């Protein structure tokens, strides 16, 4: 079993900052890409930021220079530092990880966290 547990969401005023964390646990051989998506009611889940296990990053244009993704491979944890938050950043944020497990052979699948609400008030 693999589990992704997010933390750090909450209510913040516009211009404020939050840091989201997502820790993976379970029977894991290797964690490949990790990332954060967000979703608002009635809309599709959209990529916010992603990071490879070598540290290469990719950001949605809307959050470049505002958000920073990082990871600690030893802790199996990915972080999202969010600065200068705007009401438009209000969403449920989901952690994502592509994880390889060894179950008689190597199997790689995507896993998702349960989501954490970020609300930015004006």
GROMACS .gro file of C-alpha atoms in nm:
model
  122
    1UNK     CA    1   0.000   0.000   0.000
    2UNK     CA    2   0.108   0.354  -0.075
    3UNK     CA    3  -0.028   0.666   0.088
    4UNK     CA    4   0.023   1.036   0.019
    5UNK     CA    5  -0.065   1.264   0.309
    6UNK     CA    6  -0.090   1.638   0.253
    7UNK     CA    7  -0.073   1.915   0.510
    8UNK     CA    8  -0.040   2.291   0.526
    9UNK     CA    9  -0.356   2.415   0.366
   10UNK     CA   10  -0.581   2.673   0.525
   11UNK     CA   11  -0.715   3.027   0.513
   12UNK     CA   12  -0.482   3.315   0.435
   13UNK     CA   13  -0.526   3.677   0.338
   14UNK     CA   14  -0.430   3.800  -0.007
   15UNK     CA   15  -0.059   3.865  -0.023
   16UNK     CA   16   0.017   3.601   0.235
   17UNK     CA   17   0.208   3.277   0.208
   18UNK     CA   18   0.149   2.909   0.272
   19UNK     CA   19   0.363   2.600   0.242
   20UNK     CA   20   0.204   2.270   0.150
   21UNK     CA   21   0.371   1.939   0.231
   22UNK     CA   22   0.302   1.592   0.102
   23UNK     CA   23   0.466   1.283   0.249
   24UNK     CA   24   0.462   0.945   0.080
   25UNK     CA   25   0.469   0.625   0.277
   26UNK     CA   26   0.428   0.255   0.223
   27UNK     CA   27   0.588  -0.012   0.015
   28UNK     CA   28   0.787   0.215  -0.219
   29UNK     CA   29   1.082   0.119  -0.436
   30UNK     CA   30   1.128   0.457  -0.602
   31UNK     CA   31   0.944   0.788  -0.631
   32UNK     CA   32   0.972   0.937  -0.976
   33UNK     CA   33   0.793   1.263  -1.061
   34UNK     CA   34   0.605   1.445  -0.786
   35UNK     CA   35   0.382   1.744  -0.819
   36UNK     CA   36   0.087   1.953  -0.719
   37UNK     CA   37  -0.243   2.001  -0.896
   38UNK     CA   38  -0.536   2.219  -0.801
   39UNK     CA   39  -0.905   2.210  -0.869
   40UNK     CA   40  -1.194   2.451  -0.824
   41UNK     CA   41  -1.563   2.354  -0.837
   42UNK     CA   42  -1.680   2.278  -1.187
   43UNK     CA   43  -1.332   2.283  -1.334
   44UNK     CA   44  -1.076   2.023  -1.430
   45UNK     CA   45  -0.778   1.949  -1.212
   46UNK     CA   46  -0.484   2.152  -1.342
   47UNK     CA   47  -0.111   2.114  -1.297
   48UNK     CA   48   0.046   2.374  -1.070
   49UNK     CA   49   0.404   2.248  -1.045
   50UNK     CA   50   0.603   1.928  -1.088
   51UNK     CA   51   0.950   1.809  -0.997
   52UNK     CA   52   1.151   1.508  -1.110
   53UNK     CA   53   1.357   1.296  -0.871
   54UNK     CA   54   1.664   1.475  -1.010
   55UNK     CA   55   1.518   1.813  -0.916
   56UNK     CA   56   1.406   1.949  -1.253
   57UNK     CA   57   1.095   2.162  -1.213
   58UNK     CA   58   0.802   2.268  -1.425
   59UNK     CA   59   0.541   2.532  -1.340
   60UNK     CA   60   0.211   2.648  -1.475
   61UNK     CA   61   0.254   2.991  -1.632
   62UNK     CA   62   0.006   3.136  -1.382
   63UNK     CA   63   0.228   3.056  -1.081
   64UNK     CA   64   0.580   3.107  -1.212
   65UNK     CA   65   0.785   3.334  -0.981
   66UNK     CA   66   0.507   3.299  -0.722
   67UNK     CA   67   0.523   2.932  -0.621
   68UNK     CA   68   0.827   2.713  -0.559
   69UNK     CA   69   0.823   2.334  -0.561
   70UNK     CA   70   1.090   2.129  -0.387
   71UNK     CA   71   1.137   1.779  -0.255
   72UNK     CA   72   1.331   1.587   0.006
   73UNK     CA   73   1.395   1.242  -0.136
   74UNK     CA   74   1.515   1.103   0.197
   75UNK     CA   75   1.186   1.204   0.358
   76UNK     CA   76   0.979   1.110   0.052
   77UNK     CA   77   0.821   1.453   0.076
   78UNK     CA   78   0.734   1.724  -0.174
   79UNK     CA   79   0.668   2.084  -0.081
   80UNK     CA   80   0.494   2.378  -0.244
   81UNK     CA   81   0.589   2.722  -0.118
   82UNK     CA   82   0.318   2.965  -0.222
   83UNK     CA   83   0.386   3.339  -0.196
   84UNK     CA   84   0.186   3.650  -0.280
   85UNK     CA   85  -0.133   3.450  -0.276
   86UNK     CA   86  -0.435   3.584  -0.461
   87UNK     CA   87  -0.804   3.498  -0.430
   88UNK     CA   88  -0.767   3.326  -0.768
   89UNK     CA   89  -0.534   3.074  -0.603
   90UNK     CA   90  -0.824   2.944  -0.392
   91UNK     CA   91  -0.868   2.575  -0.471
   92UNK     CA   92  -0.826   2.224  -0.341
   93UNK     CA   93  -0.461   2.132  -0.390
   94UNK     CA   94  -0.373   1.770  -0.463
   95UNK     CA   95  -0.037   1.607  -0.429
   96UNK     CA   96   0.069   1.365  -0.701
   97UNK     CA   97   0.349   1.112  -0.720
   98UNK     CA   98   0.453   0.856  -0.976
   99UNK     CA   99   0.572   0.564  -0.766
  100UNK     CA  100   0.745   0.240  -0.852
  101UNK     CA  101   0.677  -0.063  -0.636
  102UNK     CA  102   0.814  -0.413  -0.658
  103UNK     CA  103   0.528  -0.663  -0.659
  104UNK     CA  104   0.681  -0.975  -0.816
  105UNK     CA  105   0.801  -0.726  -1.075
  106UNK     CA  106   0.843  -0.350  -1.097
  107UNK     CA  107   0.515  -0.162  -1.135
  108UNK     CA  108   0.484   0.216  -1.173
  109UNK     CA  109   0.155   0.393  -1.103
  110UNK     CA  110   0.032   0.742  -1.022
  111UNK     CA  111  -0.089   0.812  -0.670
  112UNK     CA  112  -0.288   1.103  -0.532
  113UNK     CA  113  -0.329   1.264  -0.195
  114UNK     CA  114  -0.668   1.337  -0.048
  115UNK     CA  115  -0.649   1.709  -0.121
  116UNK     CA  116  -0.605   2.012   0.101
  117UNK     CA  117  -0.813   2.328   0.082
  118UNK     CA  118  -0.639   2.660   0.028
  119UNK     CA  119  -0.859   2.966   0.063
  120UNK     CA  120  -0.728   3.315  -0.005
  121UNK     CA  121  -0.945   3.599   0.119
  122UNK     CA  122  -0.942   3.945  -0.036
   0.00000   0.00000   0.00000
